[in-house]
Amino acid sequence: MAGKKRVRRTRAAKKGGHPFLVLLFFIALIMGSAYMTDRMTNAPDSEVAQNVTTIGHLFNDKEMQGLVPKEDQGTPESVKEKIKAAMDKVVTVQVKADDEEPAGSSVSSNEKKDGSQTMEKGKKASFSLPSIVSKITGKEESHENTAASSSLQGKPTEAASSAVSSTPSSTVSASSSASAAPAAAAPSVKKVAGQPKAPAKQSAVPVKAAPASAPRPNTPSAVKGKLAVVIDDAGRDLASQHVYESLGIPLTLAVMPNQVHTRDAALSWHAHGLPVILHQPMESVSGIGMESKVILTSMSDEEIRSLLKRSLSQVPEAVGINNHQGSKATTDRHTMEVVMNELHHRHLFFFDSRTNSTTAADGAAASYGVPYVRNDLFVDNEADVAAISAMIREAAKRAQKYGTYVIIGHCRPKTAEAFRQMVPQLEKEGIQFVYVSSLAK
């Protein structure tokens, strides 16, 4: 027993974990990380983000960009129109009927009182946030109320501005082109070849404006002086503009680009047989309160031309332009030469607002053969009807003294009221109102 050898048994090596379990663990870890990353970095789609940005700019950035001057916010009605237009642009949904005709049919805003009724053939129903709110409050908006934002208060609706498109390239209502004034009432300035025009024929029945006669002959029995009036800053307050349209005298409207009512203002004024010019923002010496898109002296020639072309595309009815602010730009000869070169090719005239005591615009216009005329007086530096009326009276006296005189007013309620009161008086005193283009040389 003692000599017997002990047999040693070798232990089998322990096997490690299954390799597939390790692989599955890593796969689960990667998928979990990807899921958490997606949840943490998930952002709203571009359409939602754009809508939020648009509303944010409406309520926060307008005043900072100078689109609405602090000293002239406009009437409560015009502010309401701006908010409504922006909200319509963001959240408008169009519903088509099953038996609707192809594109080109007219749009109907009549609301259905009976939910079981089908939509009329060839028409659309437009539903927007404002209309939903109005239904909840019990104050439904009719087609007449919608069109009233672009009509003269207390007079028949002018439907030219109700058929407005918000983009420069969109077609306009036939009411603005069909109700043209006699050629004798319009200024003798050539129109630009190749400019977009309203279509001659539409498949749907166009919305017709109330008869808008051209300004009546403004020739007193004994003319003692000629007064040319330009109304600046149009496109912000349509209610004030309609007051000017109701006066029935030769007036020129300067429409600002990039405004809520840029197209409405131009179409409505043009439908009354009155001339429109572009009120182009330009760089000022102070740089305070400038618009977001301004002609700057630091721009290249191509940048100036491109900006001017975009502005003119928004006001294709324009027969000329004038400067909004621009106390620095109008004194820079090179900047003015680039502008005049563009106007020369488009056969437009230049009206110098004279926001600076010196100007380089006259010399640049002469070098390119562009008709030129300059402002003599701003009549509404004070926001008071009596003070504005006194300035208009002073302008009439100077017109009698010098033969002709050029003044600028603005699309503001108090200025419009002052002109409404003064025009009949001045006409009786022998003041003849003329288009500013008739004085361009």
Short mmCIF file of C-alpha atoms in Angstrom, two decimals, residues 55-432:
data_model
loop_
_atom_site.label_atom_id
_atom_site.label_comp_id
_atom_site.label_asym_id
_atom_site.label_seq_id
_atom_site.Cartn_x
_atom_site.Cartn_y
_atom_site.Cartn_z
CA ILE A 55 -44.51 85.16 -35.42
CA GLY A 56 -41.49 86.08 -33.29
CA HIS A 57 -40.37 88.66 -35.85
CA LEU A 58 -43.87 90.10 -36.07
CA PHE A 59 -44.10 90.90 -32.38
CA ASN A 60 -40.45 91.50 -31.48
CA ASP A 61 -38.44 92.80 -34.41
CA LYS A 62 -40.65 95.21 -36.37
CA GLU A 63 -39.87 98.21 -34.22
CA MET A 64 -36.16 97.35 -33.98
CA GLN A 65 -35.93 97.12 -37.78
CA GLY A 66 -37.72 100.46 -38.18
CA LEU A 67 -40.57 98.97 -40.23
CA VAL A 68 -43.09 100.79 -38.00
CA PRO A 69 -41.86 104.20 -36.80
CA LYS A 70 -42.34 104.81 -33.09
CA GLU A 71 -43.73 108.27 -33.77
CA ASP A 72 -46.33 106.94 -36.22
CA GLN A 73 -47.70 103.53 -35.31
CA GLY A 74 -50.71 104.08 -37.58
CA THR A 75 -54.36 103.69 -36.72
CA PRO A 76 -55.59 100.81 -34.50
CA GLU A 77 -57.27 99.41 -37.60
CA SER A 78 -54.00 99.33 -39.56
CA VAL A 79 -52.16 97.60 -36.69
CA LYS A 80 -54.90 94.99 -36.56
CA GLU A 81 -54.57 94.45 -40.31
CA LYS A 82 -50.82 93.85 -39.99
CA ILE A 83 -51.25 91.19 -37.30
CA LYS A 84 -54.08 89.56 -39.21
CA ALA A 85 -52.12 89.48 -42.49
CA ALA A 86 -49.09 87.89 -40.83
CA MET A 87 -51.18 85.26 -39.07
CA ASP A 88 -53.02 84.44 -42.29
CA LYS A 89 -49.68 83.96 -44.03
CA VAL A 90 -48.46 81.52 -41.39
CA VAL A 91 -51.50 79.33 -40.72
CA THR A 92 -53.76 79.44 -43.80
CA VAL A 93 -55.19 76.16 -45.07
CA GLN A 94 -57.17 75.87 -48.28
CA VAL A 95 -59.78 73.14 -48.77
CA LYS A 96 -60.94 72.13 -52.22
CA ALA A 97 -64.31 70.61 -53.08
CA ASP A 98 -64.44 67.24 -54.85
CA ASP A 99 -66.12 68.75 -57.92
CA GLU A 100 -63.93 71.87 -58.01
CA GLU A 101 -62.76 73.20 -61.34
CA PRO A 102 -59.02 73.40 -62.11
CA ALA A 103 -56.85 76.32 -60.98
CA GLY A 104 -58.07 79.72 -62.13
CA SER A 105 -61.49 79.66 -60.50
CA SER A 106 -62.44 82.50 -58.21
CA VAL A 107 -62.12 82.41 -54.42
CA SER A 108 -65.19 82.69 -52.21
CA SER A 109 -64.99 83.72 -48.57
CA ASN A 110 -68.73 83.16 -47.83
CA GLU A 111 -69.00 80.94 -44.80
CA LYS A 112 -71.36 77.96 -44.79
CA LYS A 113 -74.23 78.14 -42.28
CA ASP A 114 -75.44 74.62 -43.01
CA GLY A 115 -72.73 71.97 -42.59
CA SER A 116 -74.56 69.55 -44.89
CA GLN A 117 -74.35 71.85 -47.90
CA THR A 118 -71.65 71.09 -50.46
CA MET A 119 -69.18 73.71 -51.66
CA GLU A 120 -70.10 75.51 -54.90
CA LYS A 121 -68.33 74.46 -58.04
CA GLY A 122 -65.19 76.44 -58.92
CA LYS A 123 -64.76 78.04 -55.50
CA LYS A 124 -62.47 77.62 -52.49
CA ALA A 125 -63.12 78.00 -48.80
CA SER A 126 -60.21 79.54 -46.92
CA PHE A 127 -59.92 78.75 -43.23
CA SER A 128 -57.45 80.63 -41.06
CA LEU A 129 -56.81 81.22 -37.39
CA PRO A 130 -58.54 84.66 -37.40
CA SER A 131 -61.69 83.21 -38.99
CA ILE A 132 -61.79 80.39 -36.42
CA VAL A 133 -61.44 82.91 -33.59
CA SER A 134 -64.18 85.06 -35.11
CA LYS A 135 -66.51 82.05 -35.22
CA ILE A 136 -65.84 81.28 -31.57
CA THR A 137 -66.59 84.88 -30.56
CA GLY A 138 -69.73 84.91 -32.71
CA LYS A 139 -68.45 87.68 -34.99
CA GLU A 140 -68.13 86.05 -38.39
CA GLU A 141 -66.23 87.90 -41.04
CA SER A 142 -68.09 88.47 -44.29
CA HIS A 143 -66.56 89.11 -47.68
CA GLU A 144 -67.53 92.77 -47.36
CA ASN A 145 -65.66 93.14 -44.05
CA THR A 146 -62.56 91.56 -45.55
CA ALA A 147 -62.63 93.89 -48.53
CA ALA A 148 -63.30 96.90 -46.32
CA SER A 149 -59.68 96.98 -45.17
CA SER A 150 -58.76 98.21 -48.65
CA SER A 151 -61.75 100.48 -49.33
CA LEU A 152 -62.62 104.09 -48.58
CA GLN A 153 -64.60 104.40 -45.36
CA GLY A 154 -68.17 105.52 -46.02
CA LYS A 155 -67.85 105.02 -49.79
CA PRO A 156 -68.34 102.04 -52.15
CA THR A 157 -65.70 99.35 -51.79
CA GLU A 158 -62.64 99.66 -54.04
CA ALA A 159 -61.88 96.00 -54.70
CA ALA A 160 -58.55 96.58 -56.40
CA SER A 161 -56.60 96.01 -53.23
CA SER A 162 -58.61 92.93 -52.20
CA ALA A 163 -57.19 90.96 -55.13
CA VAL A 164 -53.61 91.64 -54.14
CA SER A 165 -50.87 89.03 -54.21
CA SER A 166 -48.21 89.21 -51.50
CA THR A 167 -45.32 88.35 -53.84
CA PRO A 168 -43.85 90.51 -56.60
CA SER A 169 -44.11 87.76 -59.23
CA SER A 170 -47.74 86.85 -58.59
CA THR A 171 -50.56 87.99 -60.86
CA VAL A 172 -52.76 90.88 -59.88
CA SER A 173 -56.50 91.37 -60.16
CA ALA A 174 -57.87 92.56 -63.46
CA SER A 175 -59.65 95.33 -61.60
CA SER A 176 -56.43 97.31 -61.31
CA SER A 177 -55.73 97.13 -65.03
CA ALA A 178 -59.24 97.14 -66.46
CA SER A 179 -60.33 100.27 -64.62
CA ALA A 180 -57.61 102.43 -66.09
CA ALA A 181 -57.91 106.19 -66.11
CA PRO A 182 -57.76 108.27 -69.30
CA ALA A 183 -54.26 108.84 -70.58
CA ALA A 184 -54.56 112.59 -70.07
CA ALA A 185 -54.83 112.12 -66.29
CA ALA A 186 -51.62 110.11 -65.96
CA PRO A 187 -48.18 111.73 -65.95
CA SER A 188 -46.32 111.83 -69.24
CA VAL A 189 -43.52 109.47 -68.21
CA LYS A 190 -42.69 106.35 -70.24
CA LYS A 191 -43.44 102.97 -68.68
CA VAL A 192 -40.75 100.37 -68.44
CA ALA A 193 -40.68 97.81 -71.19
CA GLY A 194 -40.97 94.25 -69.97
CA GLN A 195 -42.57 95.05 -66.64
CA PRO A 196 -45.13 92.48 -65.40
CA LYS A 197 -48.69 93.30 -66.34
CA ALA A 198 -52.05 92.02 -65.17
CA PRO A 199 -53.38 89.16 -67.32
CA ALA A 200 -55.74 90.29 -70.06
CA LYS A 201 -58.05 87.32 -69.55
CA GLN A 202 -58.92 85.21 -66.55
CA SER A 203 -60.98 82.06 -66.39
CA ALA A 204 -62.91 83.32 -63.38
CA VAL A 205 -65.05 86.40 -63.20
CA PRO A 206 -62.74 89.13 -61.80
CA VAL A 207 -63.74 91.13 -58.75
CA LYS A 208 -64.77 94.51 -60.08
CA ALA A 209 -63.92 97.71 -58.30
CA ALA A 210 -66.37 100.51 -57.91
CA PRO A 211 -66.01 103.03 -60.73
CA ALA A 212 -62.84 104.95 -59.90
CA SER A 213 -62.86 108.04 -62.04
CA ALA A 214 -59.64 109.87 -62.77
CA PRO A 215 -58.96 113.08 -60.84
CA ARG A 216 -61.23 115.84 -62.05
CA PRO A 217 -59.74 118.65 -64.14
CA ASN A 218 -57.96 120.84 -61.66
CA THR A 219 -57.79 124.13 -63.53
CA PRO A 220 -59.10 127.13 -61.57
CA SER A 221 -60.52 129.99 -63.62
CA ALA A 222 -57.44 132.01 -62.71
CA VAL A 223 -54.40 129.88 -61.82
CA LYS A 224 -52.27 131.71 -59.27
CA GLY A 225 -49.83 128.90 -58.53
CA LYS A 226 -49.16 125.20 -59.13
CA LEU A 227 -48.64 122.83 -56.20
CA ALA A 228 -47.25 119.31 -56.61
CA VAL A 229 -47.91 116.97 -53.68
CA VAL A 230 -46.16 113.64 -52.99
CA ILE A 231 -47.52 111.35 -50.25
CA ASP A 232 -44.67 109.32 -48.70
CA ASP A 233 -44.54 106.10 -46.64
CA ALA A 234 -47.50 104.39 -48.33
CA GLY A 235 -47.96 100.69 -47.62
CA ARG A 236 -48.44 101.06 -43.87
CA ASP A 237 -51.79 102.80 -43.38
CA LEU A 238 -54.42 102.13 -46.05
CA ALA A 239 -57.16 104.05 -44.23
CA SER A 240 -55.23 107.32 -44.54
CA GLN A 241 -54.42 106.55 -48.16
CA HIS A 242 -58.12 106.18 -48.99
CA VAL A 243 -58.73 109.70 -47.68
CA TYR A 244 -56.23 111.04 -50.23
CA GLU A 245 -57.85 108.95 -52.99
CA SER A 246 -61.23 110.51 -52.22
CA LEU A 247 -59.94 114.06 -52.78
CA GLY A 248 -60.10 113.65 -56.57
CA ILE A 249 -57.03 115.80 -57.31
CA PRO A 250 -53.67 114.99 -58.93
CA LEU A 251 -51.47 113.45 -56.21
CA THR A 252 -48.44 111.15 -56.40
CA LEU A 253 -48.06 108.22 -54.00
CA ALA A 254 -44.62 106.99 -52.88
CA VAL A 255 -44.98 103.32 -51.89
CA MET A 256 -42.42 101.67 -49.61
CA PRO A 257 -41.23 98.14 -50.47
CA ASN A 258 -41.28 95.24 -47.99
CA GLN A 259 -44.38 96.47 -46.14
CA VAL A 260 -47.54 94.58 -45.17
CA HIS A 261 -49.65 96.62 -47.63
CA THR A 262 -47.10 97.40 -50.34
CA ARG A 263 -49.11 95.72 -53.11
CA ASP A 264 -52.49 96.83 -51.73
CA ALA A 265 -51.36 100.46 -51.67
CA ALA A 266 -49.98 100.46 -55.21
CA LEU A 267 -52.96 98.66 -56.74
CA SER A 268 -55.58 100.79 -55.01
CA TRP A 269 -53.89 104.06 -55.98
CA HIS A 270 -53.32 102.89 -59.55
CA ALA A 271 -56.99 101.87 -59.84
CA HIS A 272 -57.90 105.52 -59.17
CA GLY A 273 -55.84 106.63 -62.16
CA LEU A 274 -53.12 108.14 -59.98
CA PRO A 275 -49.34 107.72 -60.48
CA VAL A 276 -47.22 105.60 -58.15
CA ILE A 277 -43.51 105.92 -57.43
CA LEU A 278 -41.20 103.70 -55.39
CA HIS A 279 -40.19 105.10 -51.98
CA GLN A 280 -36.75 103.44 -51.84
CA PRO A 281 -35.02 103.31 -48.42
CA MET A 282 -31.44 104.65 -48.55
CA GLU A 283 -28.64 105.14 -46.03
CA SER A 284 -28.90 108.09 -43.66
CA VAL A 285 -26.10 110.00 -41.99
CA SER A 286 -27.19 109.01 -38.48
CA GLY A 287 -28.06 105.41 -39.34
CA ILE A 288 -30.91 105.55 -36.81
CA GLY A 289 -34.23 103.90 -37.64
CA MET A 290 -33.19 102.65 -41.07
CA GLU A 291 -35.15 99.91 -42.80
CA SER A 292 -33.85 96.34 -42.93
CA LYS A 293 -33.13 96.56 -46.68
CA VAL A 294 -31.41 99.83 -47.54
CA ILE A 295 -29.17 101.09 -50.34
CA LEU A 296 -25.82 101.67 -48.63
CA THR A 297 -22.83 103.64 -49.91
CA SER A 298 -20.63 100.65 -48.96
CA MET A 299 -22.47 98.33 -51.37
CA SER A 300 -20.98 97.19 -54.65
CA ASP A 301 -22.58 98.32 -57.91
CA GLU A 302 -24.20 94.92 -58.40
CA GLU A 303 -25.60 94.89 -54.85
CA ILE A 304 -27.21 98.32 -55.37
CA ARG A 305 -28.74 97.26 -58.69
CA SER A 306 -30.00 93.98 -57.26
CA LEU A 307 -31.67 95.63 -54.27
CA LEU A 308 -33.26 98.31 -56.45
CA LYS A 309 -34.57 95.68 -58.88
CA ARG A 310 -36.15 93.69 -56.05
CA SER A 311 -37.85 96.83 -54.73
CA LEU A 312 -39.17 97.82 -58.16
CA SER A 313 -40.50 94.30 -58.74
CA GLN A 314 -42.81 94.86 -55.76
CA VAL A 315 -44.19 98.08 -57.27
CA PRO A 316 -44.35 97.43 -61.04
CA GLU A 317 -46.74 100.38 -61.43
CA ALA A 318 -43.96 102.81 -60.48
CA VAL A 319 -43.20 105.62 -62.94
CA GLY A 320 -40.32 106.93 -60.83
CA ILE A 321 -38.64 106.64 -57.44
CA ASN A 322 -37.74 108.86 -54.50
CA ASN A 323 -35.52 108.31 -51.48
CA HIS A 324 -36.73 107.34 -48.00
CA GLN A 325 -34.21 108.92 -45.58
CA GLY A 326 -30.99 108.73 -47.65
CA SER A 327 -29.23 111.81 -46.28
CA LYS A 328 -25.91 109.98 -46.79
CA ALA A 329 -26.66 108.00 -49.95
CA THR A 330 -27.94 111.01 -51.92
CA THR A 331 -24.70 112.91 -51.24
CA ASP A 332 -22.53 110.08 -52.58
CA ARG A 333 -21.99 110.62 -56.31
CA HIS A 334 -21.01 107.04 -57.12
CA THR A 335 -24.06 105.56 -55.38
CA MET A 336 -26.35 107.98 -57.18
CA GLU A 337 -24.75 107.20 -60.54
CA VAL A 338 -25.46 103.48 -60.10
CA VAL A 339 -29.09 104.30 -59.21
CA MET A 340 -29.50 106.70 -62.14
CA ASN A 341 -28.01 104.18 -64.54
CA GLU A 342 -30.74 101.72 -63.57
CA LEU A 343 -33.47 104.38 -63.84
CA HIS A 344 -32.18 105.41 -67.26
CA HIS A 345 -32.67 101.89 -68.64
CA ARG A 346 -36.16 101.70 -67.11
CA HIS A 347 -37.25 105.20 -68.27
CA LEU A 348 -38.09 106.30 -64.70
CA PHE A 349 -37.67 109.75 -63.15
CA PHE A 350 -36.04 110.58 -59.80
CA PHE A 351 -37.73 112.68 -57.14
CA ASP A 352 -35.19 113.94 -54.59
CA SER A 353 -36.76 114.11 -51.12
CA ARG A 354 -33.94 116.45 -50.06
CA THR A 355 -33.26 114.93 -46.66
CA ASN A 356 -29.89 116.69 -46.80
CA SER A 357 -29.14 120.31 -47.68
CA THR A 358 -26.62 119.10 -50.28
CA THR A 359 -27.17 116.40 -52.90
CA ALA A 360 -25.33 114.56 -55.64
CA ALA A 361 -28.51 113.17 -57.16
CA ASP A 362 -29.11 116.13 -59.49
CA GLY A 363 -25.69 115.88 -61.15
CA ALA A 364 -25.90 112.10 -61.47
CA ALA A 365 -29.39 112.34 -62.98
CA ALA A 366 -28.22 114.91 -65.52
CA SER A 367 -25.28 112.71 -66.57
CA TYR A 368 -27.63 109.82 -67.39
CA GLY A 369 -30.50 111.89 -68.81
CA VAL A 370 -32.89 110.95 -65.98
CA PRO A 371 -35.73 113.46 -65.38
CA TYR A 372 -35.16 115.05 -61.98
CA VAL A 373 -37.25 117.09 -59.55
CA ARG A 374 -36.68 117.91 -55.90
CA ASN A 375 -38.81 118.48 -52.82
CA ASP A 376 -39.19 122.00 -51.42
CA LEU A 377 -40.94 121.39 -48.10
CA PHE A 378 -42.08 118.71 -45.64
CA VAL A 379 -45.48 119.80 -44.36
CA ASP A 380 -46.04 117.36 -41.49
CA ASN A 381 -43.02 117.48 -39.23
CA GLU A 382 -45.52 118.16 -36.44
CA ALA A 383 -48.30 115.68 -35.64
CA ASP A 384 -51.06 118.28 -35.36
CA VAL A 385 -53.80 119.01 -37.90
CA ALA A 386 -53.68 122.78 -37.32
CA ALA A 387 -49.88 122.88 -37.66
CA ILE A 388 -49.95 120.77 -40.83
CA SER A 389 -52.70 122.95 -42.31
CA ALA A 390 -50.58 126.02 -41.62
CA MET A 391 -47.65 124.45 -43.50
CA ILE A 392 -49.88 123.60 -46.47
CA ARG A 393 -51.09 127.20 -46.46
CA GLU A 394 -47.47 128.41 -46.48
CA ALA A 395 -46.68 126.10 -49.40
CA ALA A 396 -49.62 127.58 -51.35
CA LYS A 397 -48.30 131.09 -50.75
CA ARG A 398 -44.89 130.08 -52.08
CA ALA A 399 -46.52 128.45 -55.09
CA GLN A 400 -48.19 131.79 -55.85
CA LYS A 401 -44.85 133.56 -55.43
CA TYR A 402 -42.64 131.20 -57.45
CA GLY A 403 -45.20 129.77 -59.86
CA THR A 404 -44.63 126.14 -58.82
CA TYR A 405 -43.85 124.44 -55.51
CA VAL A 406 -43.30 120.81 -54.46
CA ILE A 407 -44.23 119.43 -51.05
CA ILE A 408 -44.19 116.07 -49.23
CA GLY A 409 -46.80 114.76 -46.82
CA HIS A 410 -47.19 111.27 -45.39
CA CYS A 411 -49.76 108.48 -45.12
CA ARG A 412 -50.81 109.50 -41.63
CA PRO A 413 -54.32 110.19 -40.28
CA LYS A 414 -53.70 113.79 -39.20
CA THR A 415 -51.89 114.72 -42.41
CA ALA A 416 -54.70 113.23 -44.50
CA GLU A 417 -57.27 115.19 -42.48
CA ALA A 418 -55.33 118.43 -42.96
CA PHE A 419 -55.30 117.96 -46.74
CA ARG A 420 -59.00 117.07 -46.73
CA GLN A 421 -59.76 120.39 -45.09
CA MET A 422 -57.33 122.54 -47.07
CA VAL A 423 -57.74 121.29 -50.67
CA PRO A 424 -61.18 122.88 -51.32
CA GLN A 425 -60.01 126.19 -49.87
CA LEU A 426 -56.84 126.29 -51.96
CA GLU A 427 -58.69 125.43 -55.16
CA LYS A 428 -61.03 128.36 -54.59
CA GLU A 429 -57.99 130.59 -54.14
CA GLY A 430 -56.55 129.65 -57.54
CA ILE A 431 -54.09 126.87 -56.55
CA GLN A 432 -53.80 124.18 -59.20
#
